[in-house]
XYZ file of C-alpha atoms in Angstrom:
336
model
C 112.194 88.564 123.434
C 113.497 90.040 126.674
C 117.095 90.642 127.314
C 117.639 87.478 128.999
C 116.356 85.765 126.097
C 118.342 87.686 123.664
C 121.586 86.822 125.947
C 120.726 83.137 125.713
C 120.392 83.285 121.918
C 123.710 85.352 121.444
C 125.507 83.084 123.946
C 126.474 86.038 126.129
C 125.777 87.305 129.817
C 122.688 89.450 130.225
C 125.052 92.310 131.396
C 126.838 92.089 127.957
C 123.484 92.703 126.214
C 122.903 95.624 128.515
C 126.141 97.199 127.723
C 125.175 97.012 123.809
C 121.841 98.395 124.587
C 123.166 101.377 126.616
C 126.111 101.766 123.850
C 128.653 101.307 126.583
C 132.225 100.152 125.956
C 133.860 96.760 126.803
C 132.193 94.495 124.189
C 134.123 92.949 121.217
C 133.154 94.335 117.736
C 131.773 91.165 116.446
C 129.863 90.328 119.427
C 128.468 93.966 119.557
C 127.181 93.583 116.019
C 125.457 90.271 116.865
C 123.603 91.497 119.803
C 122.742 94.854 118.090
C 121.158 92.991 115.314
C 119.270 90.716 117.760
C 118.052 93.998 119.809
C 116.874 95.782 116.679
C 114.937 92.717 115.443
C 113.080 92.632 118.783
C 112.111 96.265 118.965
C 115.054 97.796 120.928
C 116.782 101.054 120.072
C 120.336 101.581 120.954
C 120.703 104.279 123.397
C 122.386 107.463 122.014
C 125.044 108.520 124.459
C 126.776 111.121 122.337
C 124.971 113.925 123.993
C 126.400 115.040 127.207
C 123.938 117.432 128.128
C 120.964 115.288 128.496
C 118.708 116.360 131.093
C 117.983 112.693 131.899
C 116.244 109.575 130.694
C 112.801 108.449 129.877
C 112.135 104.688 130.046
C 110.045 103.009 127.519
C 108.595 99.553 129.156
C 107.147 97.183 126.858
C 105.187 94.877 129.014
C 104.615 91.497 127.722
C 102.312 88.791 129.015
C 101.249 86.274 126.462
C 103.736 86.936 123.585
C 100.855 87.939 121.213
C 102.359 91.306 121.189
C 104.981 90.410 118.915
C 102.440 89.188 116.477
C 100.601 92.528 116.383
C 101.719 94.952 113.541
C 105.461 95.376 114.592
C 105.271 98.763 113.017
C 102.564 99.669 115.523
C 105.167 99.592 118.115
C 108.159 101.055 116.184
C 105.950 103.980 114.993
C 104.902 104.606 118.665
C 108.251 104.426 119.768
C 109.875 106.621 117.085
C 107.379 109.337 118.102
C 108.205 109.233 121.635
C 111.957 108.979 120.955
C 111.858 112.054 118.458
C 109.934 114.218 121.169
C 112.193 113.223 123.922
C 114.987 114.164 122.057
C 113.714 117.437 121.159
C 113.334 118.124 125.020
C 116.738 117.108 125.600
C 116.010 113.603 127.244
C 117.346 110.164 126.236
C 114.595 107.285 125.589
C 115.729 103.675 126.386
C 113.772 100.496 126.023
C 113.060 97.467 127.985
C 111.059 94.304 127.407
C 109.666 92.973 130.646
C 107.417 90.117 131.818
C 105.390 90.060 134.953
C 107.809 87.889 136.814
C 110.663 90.477 136.144
C 108.452 93.606 136.739
C 108.560 94.216 140.517
C 112.351 94.039 140.570
C 112.705 96.204 137.635
C 110.508 98.979 138.861
C 112.342 98.899 142.001
C 115.622 99.206 140.030
C 114.176 102.259 138.154
C 113.218 104.084 141.442
C 116.915 103.939 142.526
C 118.349 105.443 139.266
C 118.751 109.298 139.996
C 118.305 110.271 136.295
C 115.096 108.761 135.312
C 112.458 111.263 134.487
C 109.494 108.681 134.178
C 108.128 105.784 132.641
C 105.880 105.180 129.476
C 104.409 101.625 129.748
C 103.298 99.932 126.460
C 100.014 98.235 128.203
C 98.620 96.331 125.295
C 98.690 93.123 127.270
C 98.278 94.453 130.828
C 95.268 93.140 132.711
C 93.534 94.661 135.718
C 95.102 92.072 137.831
C 98.601 93.318 137.083
C 97.796 97.285 137.798
C 98.608 96.621 141.674
C 102.132 95.947 140.547
C 102.518 99.852 139.722
C 100.629 101.155 142.774
C 103.404 102.081 144.874
C 105.823 103.354 142.060
C 106.867 106.777 142.856
C 108.250 108.172 139.529
C 105.766 109.736 136.767
C 104.114 107.056 134.793
C 101.688 106.983 131.786
C 100.100 103.672 130.472
C 99.701 103.366 126.521
C 97.440 101.626 124.313
C 94.678 100.945 127.085
C 92.266 102.962 128.856
C 92.343 100.778 132.294
C 89.014 102.504 133.186
C 88.956 100.625 136.435
C 92.405 102.319 137.655
C 93.140 105.790 138.654
C 96.343 106.208 136.560
C 97.149 108.408 133.630
C 96.543 106.467 130.195
C 96.855 107.484 126.534
C 95.117 105.188 123.992
C 93.281 105.132 120.654
C 89.572 105.829 120.225
C 88.823 102.092 119.546
C 85.094 102.280 120.149
C 84.491 105.410 117.819
C 87.038 103.917 115.119
C 85.041 100.630 115.053
C 81.982 102.511 114.925
C 82.997 104.390 111.840
C 84.351 101.626 110.179
C 80.872 99.898 110.338
C 79.293 103.227 109.153
C 81.679 103.297 106.193
C 80.632 99.854 105.194
C 77.047 100.759 105.567
C 77.523 103.811 103.331
C 79.010 101.417 100.724
C 75.453 99.710 100.800
C 76.336 96.633 102.875
C 73.828 95.501 105.360
C 75.244 91.965 106.317
C 78.099 93.317 108.047
C 80.130 90.709 110.219
C 83.104 91.005 112.480
C 86.506 89.317 112.536
C 86.744 89.344 116.241
C 90.287 88.913 118.004
C 90.617 85.958 120.225
C 93.113 87.753 122.683
C 92.406 91.023 124.498
C 95.325 92.957 123.414
C 95.459 96.628 122.479
C 91.902 97.574 122.748
C 90.471 94.610 120.574
C 87.531 94.114 123.212
C 86.675 97.807 122.741
C 86.600 97.516 118.861
C 83.728 94.745 119.487
C 81.736 97.185 121.393
C 81.955 99.659 118.629
C 80.934 97.327 116.271
C 77.905 96.276 118.174
C 76.856 99.967 118.797
C 77.167 100.714 115.222
C 74.940 97.903 114.233
C 72.518 98.965 116.940
C 72.304 102.597 115.691
C 71.891 101.517 112.211
C 68.968 99.302 112.923
C 71.063 96.388 111.731
C 70.549 93.070 113.477
C 73.520 91.632 115.421
C 73.897 88.179 113.931
C 76.154 85.708 115.788
C 76.635 83.736 112.757
C 78.539 86.613 111.355
C 80.994 87.054 114.148
C 84.264 85.099 113.740
C 86.747 84.722 116.707
C 90.173 84.846 115.022
C 93.666 84.658 116.481
C 96.073 87.411 115.857
C 98.735 85.183 114.273
C 98.584 85.348 110.591
C 98.908 81.641 109.763
C 96.375 80.680 112.440
C 93.923 83.305 111.198
C 94.025 82.033 107.501
C 93.352 78.417 108.995
C 90.417 79.474 111.233
C 88.943 81.805 108.528
C 88.972 78.892 105.963
C 87.053 76.688 108.477
C 84.334 79.194 108.850
C 84.010 79.767 105.198
C 83.784 76.277 104.466
C 81.002 75.567 107.114
C 78.904 78.950 107.143
C 75.763 78.697 105.125
C 75.083 82.575 104.952
C 78.032 84.870 104.551
C 78.206 88.581 105.472
C 78.923 90.750 102.461
C 81.484 92.723 104.524
C 83.714 92.201 107.501
C 85.120 94.571 110.081
C 88.277 93.182 111.338
C 89.749 93.975 114.758
C 93.106 94.519 113.499
C 95.045 94.433 110.411
C 96.821 91.076 110.858
C 93.459 89.339 111.079
C 92.266 91.270 108.045
C 95.091 90.292 106.041
C 94.821 86.466 107.175
C 91.038 86.512 106.412
C 91.524 88.184 102.930
C 94.060 85.232 102.172
C 91.519 82.866 103.344
C 88.602 84.354 101.543
C 90.648 84.237 98.396
C 91.999 80.604 98.696
C 88.118 79.671 99.128
C 87.220 80.944 95.872
C 85.657 84.381 96.804
C 86.819 87.776 95.505
C 87.756 90.607 97.615
C 86.305 93.267 97.615
C 83.783 91.993 94.880
C 82.219 89.222 96.833
C 83.388 90.254 100.430
C 84.742 93.567 101.506
C 87.125 93.814 104.442
C 88.254 96.742 106.460
C 90.928 96.472 109.259
C 92.305 98.573 112.049
C 95.649 100.239 112.740
C 97.071 100.692 109.344
C 100.218 98.669 109.575
C 102.614 98.163 106.918
C 100.917 95.022 105.979
C 97.899 96.859 104.685
C 99.949 97.909 101.594
C 101.658 94.478 101.120
C 98.456 92.531 100.672
C 96.287 92.168 97.422
C 94.256 94.043 97.401
C 95.531 96.694 99.760
C 93.662 96.890 102.920
C 91.100 99.748 103.804
C 91.681 100.390 107.506
C 91.243 102.896 110.505
C 94.624 104.483 110.839
C 95.967 104.780 114.590
C 98.433 107.761 114.698
C 101.179 105.934 116.753
C 103.873 108.449 116.141
C 101.662 111.271 117.634
C 100.474 109.125 120.466
C 104.260 108.611 121.181
C 104.894 112.384 121.302
C 102.014 113.332 123.334
C 102.969 110.761 125.858
C 106.275 112.377 126.331
C 104.691 115.754 126.628
C 102.317 114.527 129.360
C 105.350 112.798 131.178
C 107.008 116.014 131.303
C 104.047 117.778 132.520
C 103.647 115.318 135.399
C 107.387 115.570 136.173
C 106.915 119.418 136.410
C 104.247 119.008 138.990
C 100.904 118.233 137.283
C 98.462 116.326 139.720
C 95.572 115.693 137.330
C 94.814 112.113 136.447
C 94.164 112.330 132.802
C 92.840 109.668 130.520
C 93.033 110.586 126.727
C 92.197 108.993 123.691
C 93.455 109.871 120.118
C 91.067 109.600 117.084
C 91.397 107.316 114.239
C 91.257 108.112 110.482
C 89.703 105.973 107.770
C 92.296 105.150 105.021
C 90.269 103.879 101.916
C 92.314 101.251 99.675
C 91.083 98.492 97.470
C 89.763 95.856 100.055
C 86.288 97.418 100.152
C 83.815 98.273 97.480
C 80.038 99.109 97.088
C 77.769 96.264 97.356
C 77.478 94.487 94.245
C 73.922 93.867 92.546
């Protein structure tokens, strides 16, 4: 939720929510506690104002377009934020957070430029589209976009090696003996999901495996919707893959539930591998094999790069951080 939406739920003015977020006085304890709970539930961090010798502030901007970002592994965002906050604190800076939609973005960026103590901005760009980039073109402060490559724009970015991670996931299934490898493809272009589809197809090509449209299932990244969509696919498909690569862990978890509800076993009948390594991977039965994204490290690197830009670095750098295969029990060698 945005600050305005939180203020509506709490029944207070937006300025009151801002006071709580920035740990300022002037709010009654019961009201502060209620607002604090809502802020934490929606991914905000209450600003620490104890340090009087802070060098300044780094703003973490969570750009929200479709609302699907809240359905992605929430701990992906939290781990990313924690990594950035820890590194900022080590360097003597405070980190504050804002959830912003497109309508609020222009005025918000203008306000940031008028604040004397802002070092720069980290933008969680999971939902950012090409058409939105011009909104940032005239922004004067150091700026880094996270979770998207944005190859079409001359801007600093830090993202995951989505293509390479997907490529490795398919090769892993191949090493287990699987040759009929499908993909549970995300319906929403968020957080590199499209790039993961590219990596899947490249892996099939290099392994001399056919690309079969019947093995591709478009799945929403909302869990309950994913379950329903996968059940519909399983009930209509005449030929099933022996393994699936899922575009993220929410999709993997929802589809595992559907596979089991339809009478199949995971991994004995169908193996499933996810992407991100969110906490949901450990809560499902069986636990999900996945490609781990080092979110905390990405957050820390982003702060280091922002400091470099603020110190005068002129290079535009687009960086990718590699994933790591985490083997759990949702995948197994091909039976028979």
